[in-house]
Short mmCIF file of C-alpha atoms in Angstrom, two decimals:
data_model
loop_
_atom_site.label_atom_id
_atom_site.label_comp_id
_atom_site.label_asym_id
_atom_site.label_seq_id
_atom_site.Cartn_x
_atom_site.Cartn_y
_atom_site.Cartn_z
CA UNK A 1310 85.88 -104.03 59.65
CA UNK A 1311 83.11 -102.49 57.57
CA UNK A 1312 80.98 -99.55 58.63
CA UNK A 1313 77.89 -100.96 60.36
CA UNK A 1314 75.78 -97.89 59.63
CA UNK A 1315 75.74 -98.49 55.90
CA UNK A 1316 72.46 -99.19 54.13
CA UNK A 1317 72.67 -102.93 53.40
CA UNK A 1318 69.49 -102.47 51.38
CA UNK A 1319 69.15 -106.11 50.30
CA UNK A 1320 69.41 -107.28 53.90
CA UNK A 1321 66.78 -104.77 55.05
CA UNK A 1322 64.45 -105.84 52.24
CA UNK A 1323 64.85 -109.50 53.22
CA UNK A 1324 64.05 -108.71 56.84
CA UNK A 1325 61.00 -106.68 55.84
CA UNK A 1326 59.79 -109.56 53.63
CA UNK A 1327 58.63 -111.40 56.76
CA UNK A 1328 54.97 -110.36 56.89
CA UNK A 1329 53.84 -112.27 59.99
CA UNK A 1330 51.81 -110.02 62.28
CA UNK A 1331 50.00 -110.23 65.60
CA UNK A 1332 46.23 -110.86 65.47
CA UNK A 1333 44.11 -107.75 65.99
CA UNK A 1334 42.66 -108.96 69.31
CA UNK A 1335 46.08 -109.55 70.87
CA UNK A 1336 45.92 -106.51 73.17
CA UNK A 1337 42.44 -107.46 74.37
CA UNK A 1338 43.44 -111.08 75.15
CA UNK A 1339 46.67 -110.08 76.86
CA UNK A 1340 44.91 -107.43 78.96
CA UNK A 1341 42.35 -110.04 80.08
CA UNK A 1342 45.18 -112.29 81.25
CA UNK A 1343 46.87 -109.39 83.00
CA UNK A 1344 43.67 -108.25 84.73
CA UNK A 1345 43.12 -111.79 86.02
CA UNK A 1346 46.72 -111.94 87.29
CA UNK A 1347 46.32 -108.54 88.97
CA UNK A 1348 43.10 -109.66 90.66
CA UNK A 1349 44.74 -112.85 91.96
CA UNK A 1350 47.69 -110.83 93.23
CA UNK A 1351 45.38 -108.41 95.05
CA UNK A 1352 43.45 -111.27 96.66
CA UNK A 1353 46.71 -112.90 97.80
CA UNK A 1354 47.89 -109.59 99.27
CA UNK A 1355 44.62 -109.15 101.16
CA UNK A 1356 44.81 -112.71 102.54
CA UNK A 1357 48.37 -112.06 103.73
CA UNK A 1358 47.32 -108.80 105.37
CA UNK A 1359 44.38 -110.44 107.14
CA UNK A 1360 46.61 -113.25 108.40
CA UNK A 1361 49.16 -110.70 109.64
CA UNK A 1362 46.40 -108.73 111.43
CA UNK A 1363 45.05 -111.86 113.13
CA UNK A 1364 48.57 -112.96 114.15
CA UNK A 1365 49.34 -109.48 115.50
CA UNK A 1366 46.06 -109.39 117.44
CA UNK A 1367 46.82 -112.81 118.97
CA UNK A 1368 50.31 -111.70 120.00
CA UNK A 1369 48.89 -108.52 121.56
CA UNK A 1370 46.27 -110.54 123.48
CA UNK A 1371 48.75 -113.17 124.71
CA UNK A 1372 51.35 -110.57 125.72
CA UNK A 1373 48.63 -108.44 127.36
CA UNK A 1374 47.38 -111.38 129.42
CA UNK A 1375 50.96 -112.26 130.38
CA UNK A 1376 51.78 -108.72 131.42
CA UNK A 1377 48.53 -108.37 133.37
CA UNK A 1378 49.20 -111.65 135.15
CA UNK A 1379 52.76 -110.59 135.93
CA UNK A 1380 51.84 -107.19 137.33
CA UNK A 1381 48.33 -107.73 138.64
CA UNK A 1382 48.38 -111.41 139.62
CA UNK A 1383 49.59 -110.67 143.13
CA UNK A 1384 47.13 -107.77 143.39
CA UNK A 1385 44.17 -110.08 142.83
CA UNK A 1386 45.66 -112.63 145.20
CA UNK A 1387 46.14 -110.07 147.93
CA UNK A 1388 42.98 -108.03 147.36
CA UNK A 1389 42.03 -108.56 150.91
CA UNK A 1390 45.18 -106.92 152.30
CA UNK A 1391 45.29 -103.15 152.72
CA UNK A 1392 48.93 -102.92 151.56
CA UNK A 1393 48.08 -104.03 148.02
CA UNK A 1394 45.84 -100.98 147.45
CA UNK A 1395 48.64 -98.53 148.14
CA UNK A 1396 51.22 -100.41 146.01
CA UNK A 1397 52.43 -98.78 142.76
CA UNK A 1398 52.26 -102.03 140.79
CA UNK A 1399 48.59 -101.60 139.78
CA UNK A 1400 49.47 -98.26 138.22
CA UNK A 1401 52.05 -99.96 135.99
CA UNK A 1402 49.49 -102.60 135.11
CA UNK A 1403 46.93 -99.98 134.16
CA UNK A 1404 49.52 -98.25 132.01
CA UNK A 1405 50.29 -101.52 130.18
CA UNK A 1406 46.58 -102.21 129.61
CA UNK A 1407 46.07 -98.68 128.27
CA UNK A 1408 49.08 -99.11 126.00
CA UNK A 1409 47.80 -102.35 124.43
CA UNK A 1410 44.28 -100.95 124.19
CA UNK A 1411 45.68 -98.00 122.19
CA UNK A 1412 47.60 -100.32 119.84
CA UNK A 1413 44.51 -102.44 119.29
CA UNK A 1414 42.43 -99.35 118.59
CA UNK A 1415 45.02 -98.09 116.09
CA UNK A 1416 45.26 -101.41 114.20
CA UNK A 1417 41.47 -101.65 113.98
CA UNK A 1418 41.37 -98.12 112.58
CA UNK A 1419 43.98 -98.93 109.93
CA UNK A 1420 42.10 -102.09 108.92
CA UNK A 1421 38.81 -100.21 108.68
CA UNK A 1422 40.35 -97.51 106.48
CA UNK A 1423 42.39 -99.76 104.14
CA UNK A 1424 40.34 -102.94 103.99
CA UNK A 1425 36.77 -102.12 105.10
CA UNK A 1426 35.38 -105.07 103.12
CA UNK A 1427 37.40 -107.55 105.20
CA UNK A 1428 35.94 -106.42 108.51
CA UNK B 398 58.25 -90.19 75.83
CA UNK B 399 60.33 -91.55 78.70
CA UNK B 400 58.55 -89.23 81.15
CA UNK B 401 55.15 -90.29 79.85
CA UNK B 402 56.04 -93.96 80.20
CA UNK B 403 57.38 -93.47 83.71
CA UNK B 404 54.13 -91.75 84.63
CA UNK B 405 52.11 -94.69 83.24
CA UNK B 406 54.30 -97.20 85.10
CA UNK B 407 53.68 -95.27 88.33
CA UNK B 408 49.93 -95.41 87.73
CA UNK B 409 50.04 -99.16 87.00
CA UNK B 410 52.03 -99.77 90.19
CA UNK B 411 49.42 -97.80 92.12
CA UNK B 412 46.83 -100.34 90.98
CA UNK B 413 45.56 -98.79 87.77
CA UNK B 414 46.17 -101.98 85.76
CA UNK B 415 44.18 -100.81 82.69
CA UNK B 416 46.93 -98.26 81.93
CA UNK B 417 49.26 -101.15 81.07
CA UNK B 418 47.38 -101.47 77.76
CA UNK B 419 49.50 -98.58 76.46
CA UNK B 420 52.66 -100.75 76.54
CA UNK B 421 50.99 -103.69 74.78
CA UNK B 422 49.69 -101.40 72.04
CA UNK B 423 53.00 -99.64 71.65
CA UNK B 424 55.48 -102.51 71.91
CA UNK B 425 53.42 -105.63 71.10
CA UNK B 426 54.22 -105.62 67.41
CA UNK B 427 57.95 -105.01 67.94
CA UNK B 428 58.26 -107.70 70.59
CA UNK B 429 56.40 -110.16 68.35
CA UNK B 430 58.62 -109.30 65.37
CA UNK B 431 61.73 -110.10 67.39
CA UNK B 432 60.33 -113.30 68.90
CA UNK B 433 58.90 -114.68 65.65
CA UNK B 434 62.33 -114.36 64.02
CA UNK B 435 63.92 -116.30 66.88
CA UNK B 436 61.36 -119.07 67.37
CA UNK B 437 60.08 -119.08 63.73
CA UNK B 438 56.65 -120.58 64.64
CA UNK B 439 53.95 -117.90 64.53
CA UNK B 440 51.74 -119.59 67.16
CA UNK B 441 54.64 -120.03 69.60
CA UNK B 442 55.72 -116.45 69.01
CA UNK B 443 52.26 -115.14 69.85
CA UNK B 444 52.13 -117.19 73.05
CA UNK B 445 55.63 -116.05 74.03
CA UNK B 446 54.80 -112.40 73.30
CA UNK B 447 51.92 -112.70 75.77
CA UNK B 448 54.28 -114.31 78.31
CA UNK B 449 56.72 -111.41 77.85
CA UNK B 450 54.05 -108.83 78.70
CA UNK B 451 52.93 -110.92 81.68
CA UNK B 452 56.51 -111.13 82.96
CA UNK B 453 57.04 -107.41 82.43
CA UNK B 454 53.84 -106.66 84.35
CA UNK B 455 54.86 -108.88 87.25
CA UNK B 456 58.36 -107.39 87.37
CA UNK B 457 57.30 -103.80 86.72
CA UNK B 458 58.33 -102.64 90.18
CA UNK B 459 61.90 -103.77 89.44
CA UNK B 460 62.10 -101.43 86.40
CA UNK B 461 64.64 -98.80 87.45
CA UNK B 462 64.41 -96.51 84.40
CA UNK B 463 68.18 -96.78 83.89
CA UNK B 464 67.35 -97.86 80.34
CA UNK B 465 64.26 -97.14 78.27
CA UNK B 466 61.17 -99.31 78.70
CA UNK B 467 61.68 -100.50 75.12
CA UNK B 468 65.20 -101.84 75.87
CA UNK B 469 63.94 -103.45 79.07
CA UNK B 470 61.07 -105.28 77.39
CA UNK B 471 63.26 -106.30 74.45
CA UNK B 472 65.65 -107.85 76.94
CA UNK B 473 62.83 -109.84 78.57
CA UNK B 474 61.61 -110.84 75.08
CA UNK B 475 65.07 -111.96 73.99
CA UNK B 476 65.65 -114.05 77.14
CA UNK B 477 62.18 -115.60 76.94
CA UNK B 478 62.56 -116.52 73.27
CA UNK B 479 66.08 -117.88 73.78
CA UNK B 480 64.94 -120.07 76.71
CA UNK B 481 62.02 -121.40 74.67
CA UNK B 482 64.19 -122.10 71.63
CA UNK B 483 67.00 -123.79 73.55
CA UNK B 484 64.48 -126.43 74.63
CA UNK B 485 63.69 -127.24 71.01
CA UNK B 486 67.43 -127.44 70.13
CA UNK B 487 67.00 -125.95 66.66
CA UNK B 488 69.55 -126.60 63.93
CA UNK B 489 71.73 -123.71 62.73
CA UNK B 490 74.50 -123.59 60.19
CA UNK B 491 78.01 -123.42 61.68
CA UNK B 492 80.96 -121.89 59.85
CA UNK B 493 84.63 -121.78 60.70
CA UNK B 494 86.07 -118.37 61.62
CA UNK B 495 89.11 -119.01 59.45
CA UNK B 496 86.88 -119.61 56.46
CA UNK B 497 84.95 -116.37 57.06
CA UNK B 498 88.19 -114.37 57.42
CA UNK B 499 89.05 -115.18 53.81
CA UNK B 500 85.94 -113.34 52.61
CA UNK B 501 86.61 -109.73 51.59
CA UNK B 502 84.54 -106.88 53.09
CA UNK B 503 83.99 -105.19 49.72
CA UNK B 504 82.36 -108.28 48.23
CA UNK B 505 80.03 -108.61 51.24
CA UNK B 506 79.14 -104.89 51.11
CA UNK B 507 78.43 -105.15 47.39
CA UNK B 508 76.10 -108.11 47.74
CA UNK B 509 74.16 -106.99 50.83
CA UNK B 510 73.68 -103.47 49.49
CA UNK B 511 72.53 -104.73 46.11
CA UNK B 512 69.29 -103.52 44.49
CA UNK B 513 68.69 -106.98 42.99
CA UNK B 514 65.14 -108.04 43.91
CA UNK B 515 65.87 -111.75 43.36
CA UNK B 516 68.38 -111.61 46.16
CA UNK B 517 65.65 -110.85 48.72
CA UNK B 518 64.22 -114.39 48.72
CA UNK B 519 67.67 -115.94 48.84
CA UNK B 520 68.66 -113.76 51.79
CA UNK B 521 65.35 -114.49 53.54
CA UNK B 522 65.98 -118.24 53.23
CA UNK B 523 69.62 -117.86 54.26
CA UNK B 524 68.57 -116.01 57.41
CA UNK B 525 66.49 -119.00 58.50
CA UNK B 526 69.75 -121.00 58.66
CA UNK B 527 71.39 -118.54 61.05
CA UNK B 528 71.52 -119.07 64.80
CA UNK B 529 68.91 -117.33 66.98
CA UNK B 530 71.52 -114.86 68.27
CA UNK B 531 72.46 -113.92 64.71
CA UNK B 532 68.82 -113.46 63.69
CA UNK B 533 68.26 -111.31 66.79
CA UNK B 534 71.23 -109.13 65.88
CA UNK B 535 69.96 -108.57 62.35
CA UNK B 536 66.41 -107.87 63.48
CA UNK B 537 67.39 -105.36 66.13
CA UNK B 538 70.07 -103.59 64.10
CA UNK B 539 68.62 -103.59 60.59
CA UNK B 540 64.87 -104.00 61.06
CA UNK B 541 64.27 -102.10 64.31
CA UNK B 542 67.15 -99.68 63.61
CA UNK B 543 68.42 -99.92 67.17
CA UNK B 544 71.84 -98.39 67.90
CA UNK B 545 74.70 -100.78 68.72
CA UNK B 546 74.65 -99.78 72.39
CA UNK B 547 70.99 -100.75 72.73
CA UNK B 548 71.48 -104.04 70.84
CA UNK B 549 74.35 -104.81 73.22
CA UNK B 550 72.18 -104.07 76.27
CA UNK B 551 69.31 -106.24 75.04
CA UNK B 552 71.58 -109.20 74.29
CA UNK B 553 73.84 -108.81 77.33
CA UNK B 554 76.96 -108.26 75.20
CA UNK B 555 79.52 -105.50 74.83
CA UNK B 556 79.22 -103.05 71.96
CA UNK B 557 82.48 -104.34 70.46
CA UNK B 558 81.18 -107.88 70.63
CA UNK B 559 77.97 -106.88 68.82
CA UNK B 560 80.06 -105.27 66.07
CA UNK B 561 82.18 -108.40 65.63
CA UNK B 562 79.13 -110.66 65.54
CA UNK B 563 77.31 -108.46 63.03
CA UNK B 564 80.39 -108.48 60.85
CA UNK B 565 80.61 -112.28 61.01
CA UNK B 566 76.89 -112.71 60.34
CA UNK B 567 77.04 -110.53 57.22
CA UNK B 568 79.97 -112.62 55.93
CA UNK B 569 78.14 -115.82 56.76
CA UNK B 570 75.13 -114.68 54.71
CA UNK B 571 77.42 -113.79 51.83
CA UNK B 572 79.01 -117.26 51.90
CA UNK B 573 75.61 -118.96 51.99
CA UNK B 574 74.40 -116.97 49.00
CA UNK B 575 77.57 -117.59 47.02
CA UNK B 576 77.64 -121.32 47.83
CA UNK B 577 73.86 -121.58 47.47
CA UNK B 578 73.55 -123.34 50.83
CA UNK B 579 70.43 -121.42 51.87
CA UNK B 580 67.73 -123.87 50.71
#
C-alpha cells in the first residue's frame, strides 16, 4: 500500500479547482433561523413550566383538602363536644396546613424569581 | 482553541444564542465545501449546510467534547448529506476489486503527483463519477488535510478501513483517467 501522506499534487489541484462558495449573507440568514428556533424553544419551555406549576398547585390543593377533611372532618362535626377541643388531632391538622402553606409560598417565590412575566 | 470553543458552547447553552455565530463563521465554509462535493448541487448544499448548523444547535447539549467541535460538526454534515443524497439515488461508477488490484501503485503515484496542468480538469471530471463516500474521503483527506483518525471518526469507519478506501479510490481515478471514462 502506498504512503497516504504523499503530496498527490494533481489530486489536490483538482479538488481546489471547485470554486463554489457560500453566499456572503449565509451567517446572517442562518443566525436568523437559529434565533427563531431558540425563541420557539424558550416559549415551549415556559409553557411546560407554567403547566407543571398549575398541575402542582392543583395537586397541593386537592391533597390539602383531603388531608384537612381526614384530620379535621370529625373536629368540625363534633365542635359542640368538649372532648374534641382537647384532642391532639387538630394539632396534626394545623401542622399539615402549615406544611402545604410553606410549599405553596416556596413555589410562588420560585415562579416570581424565574418567570416574573408569567405571573 | 478547544478551550475557547467549549467556553462559547457553555455560553450558548446558558441562553446566549448570539455567540453561536462564531461556529457558523468558523466552520460554515468547510461544512459547505464537504456537502457540495457530496450532493453536487450548490443550492441543495447551501440549504443542507444551514440544516447542519440548525441540527448542531439543537443537539449542542449532547456535545461531550470527546472529539473537537470540528469533527463533531463534520460528522453531522456527512450524515446529513449522505441521507439527502441517498434519496436522490445518484449514479456512481462501480469497479471490480480484482481489476483495481492489477493496477500498480507506482503508476498511480506518478499520475496523481504529476505537475501536468491538463490533468486537473480530467481529475475533476473523474471525481464527479466517484461515489459520495469516495468524494468525502478525498475532500477530508486531501482538501481539508484531516488526519486519517479524524476522517475515520467523521465517516464512522476504522482508520485501516479509511486507508484501504483511499487506496482504492486513487486507483479508481487512475483507471478512469487511463481509460478516459471520466466524461
